[in-house]
Tab-separated table of C-alpha atoms in Angstrom:
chain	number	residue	atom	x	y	z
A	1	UNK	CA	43.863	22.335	-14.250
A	2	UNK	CA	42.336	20.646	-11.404
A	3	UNK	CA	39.712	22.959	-11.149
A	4	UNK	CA	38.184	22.229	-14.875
A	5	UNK	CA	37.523	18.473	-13.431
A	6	UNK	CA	35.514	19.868	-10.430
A	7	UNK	CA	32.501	19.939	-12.238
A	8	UNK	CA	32.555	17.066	-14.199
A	9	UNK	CA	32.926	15.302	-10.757
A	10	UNK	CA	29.605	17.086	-9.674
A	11	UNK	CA	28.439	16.787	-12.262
A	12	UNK	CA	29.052	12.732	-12.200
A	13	UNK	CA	27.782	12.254	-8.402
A	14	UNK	CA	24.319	14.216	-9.276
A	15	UNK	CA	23.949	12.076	-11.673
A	16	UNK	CA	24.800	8.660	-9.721
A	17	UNK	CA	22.508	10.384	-7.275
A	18	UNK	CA	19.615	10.953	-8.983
A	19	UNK	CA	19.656	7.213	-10.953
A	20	UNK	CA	20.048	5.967	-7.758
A	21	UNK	CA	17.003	7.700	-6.274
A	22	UNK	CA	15.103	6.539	-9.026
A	23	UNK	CA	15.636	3.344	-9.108
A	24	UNK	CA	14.693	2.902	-5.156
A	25	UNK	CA	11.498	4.732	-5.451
A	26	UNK	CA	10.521	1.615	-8.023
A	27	UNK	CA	12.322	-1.108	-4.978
A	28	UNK	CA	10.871	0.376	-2.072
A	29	UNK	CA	7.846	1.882	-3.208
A	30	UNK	CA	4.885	1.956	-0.965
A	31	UNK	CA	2.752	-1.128	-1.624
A	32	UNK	CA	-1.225	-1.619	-1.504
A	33	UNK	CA	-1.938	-4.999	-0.576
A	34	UNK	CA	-5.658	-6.279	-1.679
A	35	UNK	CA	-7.692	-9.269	-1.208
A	36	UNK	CA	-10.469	-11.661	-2.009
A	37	UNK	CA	-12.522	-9.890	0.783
A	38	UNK	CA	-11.912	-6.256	-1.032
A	39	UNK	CA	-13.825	-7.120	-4.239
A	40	UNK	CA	-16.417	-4.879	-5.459
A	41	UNK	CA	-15.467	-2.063	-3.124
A	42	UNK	CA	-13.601	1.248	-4.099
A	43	UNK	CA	-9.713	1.313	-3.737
A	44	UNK	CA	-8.424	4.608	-3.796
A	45	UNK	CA	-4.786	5.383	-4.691
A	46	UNK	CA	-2.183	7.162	-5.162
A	47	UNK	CA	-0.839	7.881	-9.095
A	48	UNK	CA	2.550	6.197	-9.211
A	49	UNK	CA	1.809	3.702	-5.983
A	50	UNK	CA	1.758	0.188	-6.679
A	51	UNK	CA	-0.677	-2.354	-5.501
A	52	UNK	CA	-1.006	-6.059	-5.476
A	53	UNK	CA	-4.229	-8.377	-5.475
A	54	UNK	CA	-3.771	-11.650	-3.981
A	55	UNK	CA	-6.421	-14.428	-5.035
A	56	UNK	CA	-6.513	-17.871	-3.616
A	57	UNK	CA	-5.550	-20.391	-6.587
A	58	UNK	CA	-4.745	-24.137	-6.702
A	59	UNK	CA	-3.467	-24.364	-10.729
A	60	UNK	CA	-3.162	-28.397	-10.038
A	61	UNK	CA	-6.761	-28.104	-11.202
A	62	UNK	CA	-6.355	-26.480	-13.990
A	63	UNK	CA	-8.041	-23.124	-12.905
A	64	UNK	CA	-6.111	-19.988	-13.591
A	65	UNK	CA	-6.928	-16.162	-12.933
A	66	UNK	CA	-7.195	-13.946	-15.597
A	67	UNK	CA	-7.981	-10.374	-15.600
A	68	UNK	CA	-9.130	-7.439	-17.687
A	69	UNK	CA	-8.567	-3.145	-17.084
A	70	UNK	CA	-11.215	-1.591	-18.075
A	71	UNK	CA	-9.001	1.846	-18.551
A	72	UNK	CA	-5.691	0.825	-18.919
A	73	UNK	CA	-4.711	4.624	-18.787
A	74	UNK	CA	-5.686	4.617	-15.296
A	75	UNK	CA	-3.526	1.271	-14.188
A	76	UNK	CA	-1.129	-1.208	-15.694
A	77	UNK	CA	0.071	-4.163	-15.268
A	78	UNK	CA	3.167	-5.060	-13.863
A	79	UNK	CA	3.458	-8.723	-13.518
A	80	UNK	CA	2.186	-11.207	-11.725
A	81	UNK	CA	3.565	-14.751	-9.829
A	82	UNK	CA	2.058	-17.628	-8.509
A	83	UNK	CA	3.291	-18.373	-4.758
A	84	UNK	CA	2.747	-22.222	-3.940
A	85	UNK	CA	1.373	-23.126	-0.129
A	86	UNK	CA	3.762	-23.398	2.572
A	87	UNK	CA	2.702	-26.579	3.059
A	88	UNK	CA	4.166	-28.520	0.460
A	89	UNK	CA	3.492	-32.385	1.717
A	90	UNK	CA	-0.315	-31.272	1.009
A	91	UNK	CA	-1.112	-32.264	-2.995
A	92	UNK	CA	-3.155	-29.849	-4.829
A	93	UNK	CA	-2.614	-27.351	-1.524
A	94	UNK	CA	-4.253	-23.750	-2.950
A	95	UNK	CA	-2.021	-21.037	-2.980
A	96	UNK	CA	-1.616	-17.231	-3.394
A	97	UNK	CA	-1.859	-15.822	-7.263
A	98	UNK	CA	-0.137	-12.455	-6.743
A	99	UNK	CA	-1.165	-9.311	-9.268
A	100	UNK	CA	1.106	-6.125	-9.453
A	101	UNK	CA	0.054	-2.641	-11.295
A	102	UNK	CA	0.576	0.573	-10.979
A	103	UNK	CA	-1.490	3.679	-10.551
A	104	UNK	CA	-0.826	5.441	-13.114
A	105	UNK	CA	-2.649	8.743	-13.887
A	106	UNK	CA	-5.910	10.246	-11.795
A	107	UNK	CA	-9.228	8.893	-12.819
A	108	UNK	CA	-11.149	5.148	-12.413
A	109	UNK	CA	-11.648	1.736	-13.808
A	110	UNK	CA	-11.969	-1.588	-12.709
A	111	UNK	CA	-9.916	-5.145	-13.126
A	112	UNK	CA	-12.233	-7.621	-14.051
A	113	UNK	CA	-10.917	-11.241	-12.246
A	114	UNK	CA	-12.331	-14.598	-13.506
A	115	UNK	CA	-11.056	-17.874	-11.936
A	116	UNK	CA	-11.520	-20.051	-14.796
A	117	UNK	CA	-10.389	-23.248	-16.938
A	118	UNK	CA	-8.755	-22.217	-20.071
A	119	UNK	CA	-9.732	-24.876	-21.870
A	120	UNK	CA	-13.217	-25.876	-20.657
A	121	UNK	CA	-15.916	-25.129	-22.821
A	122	UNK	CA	-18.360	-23.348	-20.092
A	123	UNK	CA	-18.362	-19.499	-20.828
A	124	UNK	CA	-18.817	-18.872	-16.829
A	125	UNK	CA	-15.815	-18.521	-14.659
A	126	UNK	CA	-16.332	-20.592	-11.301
A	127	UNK	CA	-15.135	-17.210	-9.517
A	128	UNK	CA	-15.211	-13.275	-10.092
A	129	UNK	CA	-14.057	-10.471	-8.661
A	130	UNK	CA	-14.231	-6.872	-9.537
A	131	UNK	CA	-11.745	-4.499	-8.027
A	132	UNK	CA	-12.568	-0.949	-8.334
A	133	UNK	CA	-9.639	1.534	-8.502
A	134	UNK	CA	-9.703	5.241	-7.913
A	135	UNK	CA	-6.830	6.622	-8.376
A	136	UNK	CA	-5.811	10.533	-7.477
């Protein structure tokens, strides 16, 4: 009798094992980290890594980054979060506006980044930034 519950019991901890592999590889996933300074050069990556852009922003002013994939195929987007300064006694102190997507298949596009008012009536963003994404 005992023995008809052995593999049920495997059968349980492969599972546990393999949901629990799983969900690390999305925690601790190896992370790309880009910057202001790696616009309009070529980022290549790995399908299924995960990379950030970090932008300089100061939202007290009403500016906001936006962004647009030109192949969302290639990479989506996870989320994003705006990180005030460290220095909070400073008013209006810029600080970082984080981006997360994911490579997701092999092949390129671009995320188009405009630093821009929402509501202002110019059709020019005061910033851009093209990041270039190669993903294999």
């Amino acid at each position: 009798m005992k023995y008809r519950s052995l593999p049920m019991i495997i059968f349980t901890i492969l599972v546990f094992l393999i949901g629990s592999i799983i969900i690390f590889s999305f925690i601790y996933a190896p992370e790309v980290v880009v910057t202001a300074d790696d616009a309009f050069k070529t980022l290549n990556v790995k399908s299924g890594t995960f990379f950030t852009i970090e932008l300089e922003a100061t939202p007290s002013t009403g500016y906001t980054w936006s962004f647009k994939i030109t192949n969302d195929e290639v990479v989506q987007y996870i989320k994003d979060e705006y990180i005030p300064a460290k220095d909070t006694e400073t008013l209006g102190a810029s600080g970082l506006h984080r981006f997360v997507f994911r490579a997701m298949s092999d092949g390129e596009t671009s995320i188009k980044m405009q630093y821009e008012k929402s509501f202002a009536d110019s059709k020019e963003p005061a910033q851009f930034r093209d990041f270039n994404i190669k993903v294999k």
